Amino acid sequence: MKTVYGPVSSWRLGKSLGVDLICSKEKICSFNCKYCQLGNKGIKTKKRKEFIQIKQIKTDISKALKLTNPDVITFSGTGETTLASNLYSAVNTIRKLIDLPIAILTNSSMMNIDDVGNTLEKFDIVVAKLDASNQKIFEKINQPVNNILLDDIVDGIKKFKKNFSGKLSIQIMFTDDNIAIVDDLVKILENINPDEVQINTPLRSCPVKPLTKDQINFIEAKFNFVGLNTISVYKSYKPRTKTLDKMEVFFRRKTDS
Ligand code: SF4
């Protein structure tokens, strides 16, 4: 399995070359979200460790950048990227290789840990997940490893926003499980004041039914009403891409584009 995949056509980020610091055949994550495209099996943990050596990432990305021309480099893949203890070295290594924006998708569960927050500040774009406004719904949707509190996650995101000079996007996956709490989520996000709110619903293959376009438009209007900037999965532009290796993409996204 290579550490670099894509570029994929991302509705949030454009032509995105993925970097996977986990590279595991089974998902390794602090959550087990009901809608996870990687399936509902895998290792649930909040223990940080090194999964991939930096020299491997350097080799793979150098090769990929000779063959393709992405808009952005995005850390994501087969689990929660902030579990990789060499995340700081990885972002610094890639920064030296290419002058492109570097983004990361995170489930936000580790953002209240100083070392993780400080490392995330090295990115240009941080896309942080927040699907719930209370512990009960958080546990129902995201099924976190024991002892992760939603309040700590929200505090971690707020603290991070204060120090971060890049773009902070909050991604929310809307389903039947959280549509009723949209007003509470709007209040929390007003307080965080991110640069962007990404309104998503599971359109890729998974056991959870997506919301309709009308439902997503209704939700988006609520965020816009309080002045929050949004993008939504149904409306966003997806650039055409030519992936280097379809299997590497399929392995992470269950689609080859
Ligand atoms: S945080 Fe992401 S990788 Fe982890 S279970 Fe949820 S959707 Fe899957």
Coordinates of C-alpha atoms and ligand atoms in Angstrom, one line a residue:
M1 CA 0.0 0.0 0.0
K2 CA 1.4 3.4 -0.9
T3 CA 1.3 6.4 1.5
V4 CA 0.1 8.8 -1.3
Y5 CA -3.1 8.4 -3.2
G6 CA -5.1 10.4 -5.8
P7 CA -5.4 13.1 -6.8
V8 CA -9.1 12.8 -5.9
S9 CA -11.8 15.1 -6.8
S10 CA -12.8 16.8 -3.6
W11 CA -15.9 19.0 -3.3
R12 CA -14.2 20.7 -0.4
L13 CA -10.6 21.1 -1.5
G14 CA -10.4 20.7 -5.3
K15 CA -7.8 18.4 -6.9
S16 CA -6.4 16.8 -3.8
L17 CA -3.4 14.5 -3.5
G18 CA -3.9 12.4 -0.4
V19 CA -1.3 11.5 2.2
D20 CA -2.1 8.6 4.5
L21 CA 0.0 8.4 7.6
I22 CA -1.9 5.3 8.9
C23 CA -1.9 3.0 5.8
S24 CA -3.7 0.2 7.6
K25 CA -5.8 -2.6 6.0
E26 CA -8.2 -2.1 8.8
K27 CA -9.4 1.3 10.0
I28 CA -7.5 2.8 13.0
C29 CA -9.5 5.6 14.5
S30 CA -10.7 7.0 17.8
F31 CA -14.3 6.9 16.4
N32 CA -16.4 4.4 14.6
C33 CA -18.9 6.7 12.9
K34 CA -22.1 5.1 11.8
Y35 CA -21.6 6.5 8.3
C36 CA -17.9 5.7 7.9
Q37 CA -16.9 4.9 4.3
L38 CA -14.2 2.6 5.7
G39 CA -16.8 0.3 7.2
N40 CA -17.6 -0.4 10.9
K41 CA -14.8 -2.8 11.7
G42 CA -11.2 -1.9 12.7
I43 CA -9.2 -0.8 15.7
K44 CA -10.7 1.8 17.9
T45 CA -8.0 3.6 19.9
K46 CA -6.7 7.0 21.0
K47 CA -3.2 5.8 21.5
R48 CA -0.8 7.8 19.3
K49 CA 2.1 6.0 17.5
E50 CA 4.2 6.0 14.4
F51 CA 2.6 3.9 11.6
I52 CA 4.7 5.0 8.6
Q53 CA 8.3 6.2 8.3
I54 CA 8.8 9.7 7.0
K55 CA 11.3 8.5 4.4
Q56 CA 8.5 6.4 2.9
I57 CA 6.2 9.4 2.7
K58 CA 9.0 11.5 1.2
T59 CA 9.7 8.8 -1.5
D60 CA 6.0 8.3 -2.4
I61 CA 5.1 12.0 -2.6
S62 CA 8.2 12.9 -4.6
K63 CA 7.3 10.3 -7.1
A64 CA 3.6 11.3 -7.3
L65 CA 4.5 15.0 -7.7
K66 CA 6.5 14.2 -10.8
L67 CA 3.3 12.7 -12.4
T68 CA 0.5 14.9 -11.3
N69 CA -0.3 18.5 -10.5
P70 CA -2.7 18.8 -7.5
D71 CA -4.3 21.9 -6.0
V72 CA -3.7 20.8 -2.5
I73 CA -2.0 18.1 -0.4
T74 CA -4.5 16.5 2.0
F75 CA -3.6 14.4 5.0
S76 CA -6.4 11.8 5.4
G77 CA -6.8 8.1 4.7
T78 CA -7.4 4.9 6.6
G79 CA -8.2 6.3 10.0
E80 CA -7.7 9.4 12.2
T81 CA -4.5 11.1 11.1
T82 CA -3.7 12.8 14.4
L83 CA -3.1 9.4 15.9
A84 CA 0.2 9.4 13.9
S85 CA 2.9 10.6 16.3
N86 CA 5.1 11.8 13.4
L87 CA 2.5 14.1 12.0
Y88 CA 4.6 17.2 12.8
S89 CA 7.6 15.7 10.9
A90 CA 5.4 14.7 8.0
V91 CA 3.9 18.1 7.4
N92 CA 7.3 19.8 7.7
T93 CA 8.8 17.3 5.3
I94 CA 6.1 17.9 2.7
R95 CA 6.3 21.7 3.2
K96 CA 10.0 21.6 2.1
L97 CA 9.1 19.5 -1.0
I98 CA 6.3 21.5 -2.6
D99 CA 4.8 25.0 -2.5
L100 CA 1.1 24.0 -2.2
P101 CA -1.5 24.4 0.5
I102 CA -1.5 21.5 2.9
A103 CA -4.8 20.4 4.5
I104 CA -5.8 17.8 7.0
L105 CA -9.1 16.1 7.8
T106 CA -9.5 15.3 11.5
N107 CA -12.3 14.0 13.6
S108 CA -11.3 16.6 16.2
S109 CA -11.0 14.1 19.0
M110 CA -7.3 14.9 19.8
M111 CA -7.4 18.7 19.3
N112 CA -7.5 19.4 23.0
I113 CA -4.0 17.7 23.4
D114 CA -1.4 20.5 23.2
D115 CA 1.0 18.5 21.0
V116 CA -1.8 17.8 18.5
G117 CA -3.1 21.4 18.5
N118 CA 0.4 22.8 18.0
T119 CA 1.0 20.4 15.1
L120 CA -2.3 21.2 13.4
E121 CA -1.2 24.9 13.4
K122 CA 1.4 23.9 10.8
F123 CA -1.3 23.2 8.2
D124 CA -2.9 25.8 5.9
I125 CA -6.3 24.2 6.1
V126 CA -7.8 22.2 9.0
V127 CA -11.1 20.5 8.4
A128 CA -12.4 19.4 11.8
K129 CA -15.4 17.2 12.3
L130 CA -18.3 18.1 14.6
D131 CA -21.6 16.1 14.2
A132 CA -23.3 16.5 17.5
S133 CA -24.2 19.1 20.1
N134 CA -24.5 16.8 23.1
Q135 CA -22.8 13.7 24.5
K136 CA -25.7 11.3 23.8
I137 CA -26.0 12.1 20.1
F138 CA -22.2 12.3 19.8
E139 CA -21.9 8.7 21.1
K140 CA -24.8 7.5 18.9
I141 CA -23.3 8.9 15.7
N142 CA -19.5 8.9 16.2
Q143 CA -19.3 5.9 18.6
P144 CA -16.0 7.2 20.2
V145 CA -13.5 5.2 22.2
N146 CA -14.2 5.4 26.0
N147 CA -13.7 8.7 27.9
I148 CA -13.9 11.1 25.0
L149 CA -16.1 14.0 25.9
L150 CA -17.8 16.2 23.4
D151 CA -17.3 19.2 25.6
D152 CA -13.5 18.6 25.5
I153 CA -13.7 18.4 21.7
V154 CA -15.6 21.7 21.4
D155 CA -13.1 23.4 23.9
G156 CA -10.2 22.0 21.9
I157 CA -11.6 23.4 18.6
K158 CA -12.3 26.8 20.2
K159 CA -8.8 27.0 21.7
F160 CA -7.2 26.0 18.4
K161 CA -9.2 28.6 16.5
K162 CA -7.7 31.4 18.7
N163 CA -4.2 30.6 17.7
F164 CA -4.6 29.4 14.1
S165 CA -3.8 31.7 11.3
G166 CA -4.9 29.3 8.5
K167 CA -8.4 28.3 7.4
L168 CA -10.5 26.4 9.8
S169 CA -13.4 24.5 8.3
I170 CA -15.9 22.6 10.4
Q171 CA -17.4 19.5 8.7
I172 CA -20.8 18.3 9.8
M173 CA -22.2 15.0 8.5
F174 CA -26.0 15.5 8.6
T175 CA -28.3 12.4 8.8
D176 CA -31.6 11.5 10.5
D177 CA -29.6 11.3 13.7
N178 CA -28.7 15.0 14.0
I179 CA -31.1 16.9 11.8
A180 CA -33.3 17.7 14.9
I181 CA -30.3 19.4 16.7
V182 CA -29.3 21.7 13.8
D183 CA -30.2 24.8 15.9
D184 CA -27.9 23.7 18.7
L185 CA -25.1 23.1 16.2
V186 CA -25.6 26.5 14.8
K187 CA -25.2 28.0 18.3
I188 CA -22.0 26.1 18.9
L189 CA -20.6 27.1 15.5
E190 CA -21.5 30.7 16.0
N191 CA -19.4 30.5 19.1
I192 CA -16.4 28.8 17.4
N193 CA -16.7 31.1 14.4
P194 CA -14.9 29.0 11.8
D195 CA -13.9 30.3 8.4
E196 CA -16.3 27.8 6.8
V197 CA -19.0 25.2 7.6
Q198 CA -19.0 22.2 5.4
I199 CA -22.5 20.7 5.2
N200 CA -22.3 17.1 4.3
T201 CA -24.5 14.0 4.1
P202 CA -23.3 10.5 3.3
L203 CA -23.6 10.2 -0.5
R204 CA -20.9 7.5 -0.7
S205 CA -21.7 3.9 -0.1
C206 CA -22.5 3.3 3.6
P207 CA -25.4 1.9 5.7
V208 CA -26.7 5.4 6.6
K209 CA -29.3 7.1 4.4
P210 CA -28.4 10.6 3.2
L211 CA -30.6 13.6 3.7
T212 CA -32.3 15.1 0.6
K213 CA -31.2 18.2 -1.3
D214 CA -34.2 20.1 0.2
Q215 CA -33.2 19.0 3.8
I216 CA -29.6 20.1 3.2
N217 CA -30.6 23.4 1.7
F218 CA -32.9 24.0 4.8
I219 CA -29.9 23.3 7.1
E220 CA -27.5 25.4 5.1
A221 CA -29.9 28.4 5.3
K222 CA -29.9 28.2 9.1
F223 CA -26.1 28.6 9.2
N224 CA -26.2 31.4 6.7
F225 CA -28.9 33.2 8.7
V226 CA -26.4 33.8 11.5
G227 CA -23.7 34.9 9.1
L228 CA -21.7 31.7 8.8
N229 CA -20.0 30.9 5.5
T230 CA -21.0 27.5 4.2
I231 CA -20.4 25.0 1.4
S232 CA -22.7 22.0 0.8
V233 CA -22.0 18.6 -0.7
Y234 CA -25.0 18.9 -3.2
K235 CA -24.0 22.2 -4.6
S236 CA -20.2 22.2 -4.7
Y237 CA -18.1 22.0 -7.8
K238 CA -16.0 18.8 -8.2
P239 CA -13.0 19.2 -10.5
R240 CA -12.1 16.5 -13.0
T241 CA -9.1 14.4 -11.9
K242 CA -7.0 11.6 -13.3
T243 CA -5.9 9.4 -10.4
L244 CA -2.5 7.8 -10.4
D245 CA -3.7 4.5 -9.0
K246 CA -7.4 3.7 -8.8
M247 CA -7.0 0.9 -6.3
E248 CA -5.2 3.2 -3.8
V249 CA -8.1 5.6 -4.0
F250 CA -10.8 2.9 -3.8
F251 CA -9.1 1.4 -0.8
R252 CA -9.7 4.7 1.1
R253 CA -12.9 6.1 -0.4
K254 CA -14.8 3.0 -1.8
T255 CA -14.9 5.0 -5.1
D256 CA -12.1 5.4 -7.6
S257 CA -12.2 9.1 -8.1
Ligands
SF4_1 S1 -13.7 9.7 12.1 FE1 -13.5 9.3 9.9 S2 -12.3 7.4 9.7 FE2 -12.9 7.6 11.9 S3 -14.8 6.4 12.0 FE3 -15.4 8.5 11.6 S4 -15.6 8.7 9.4 FE4 -14.4 6.8 9.8

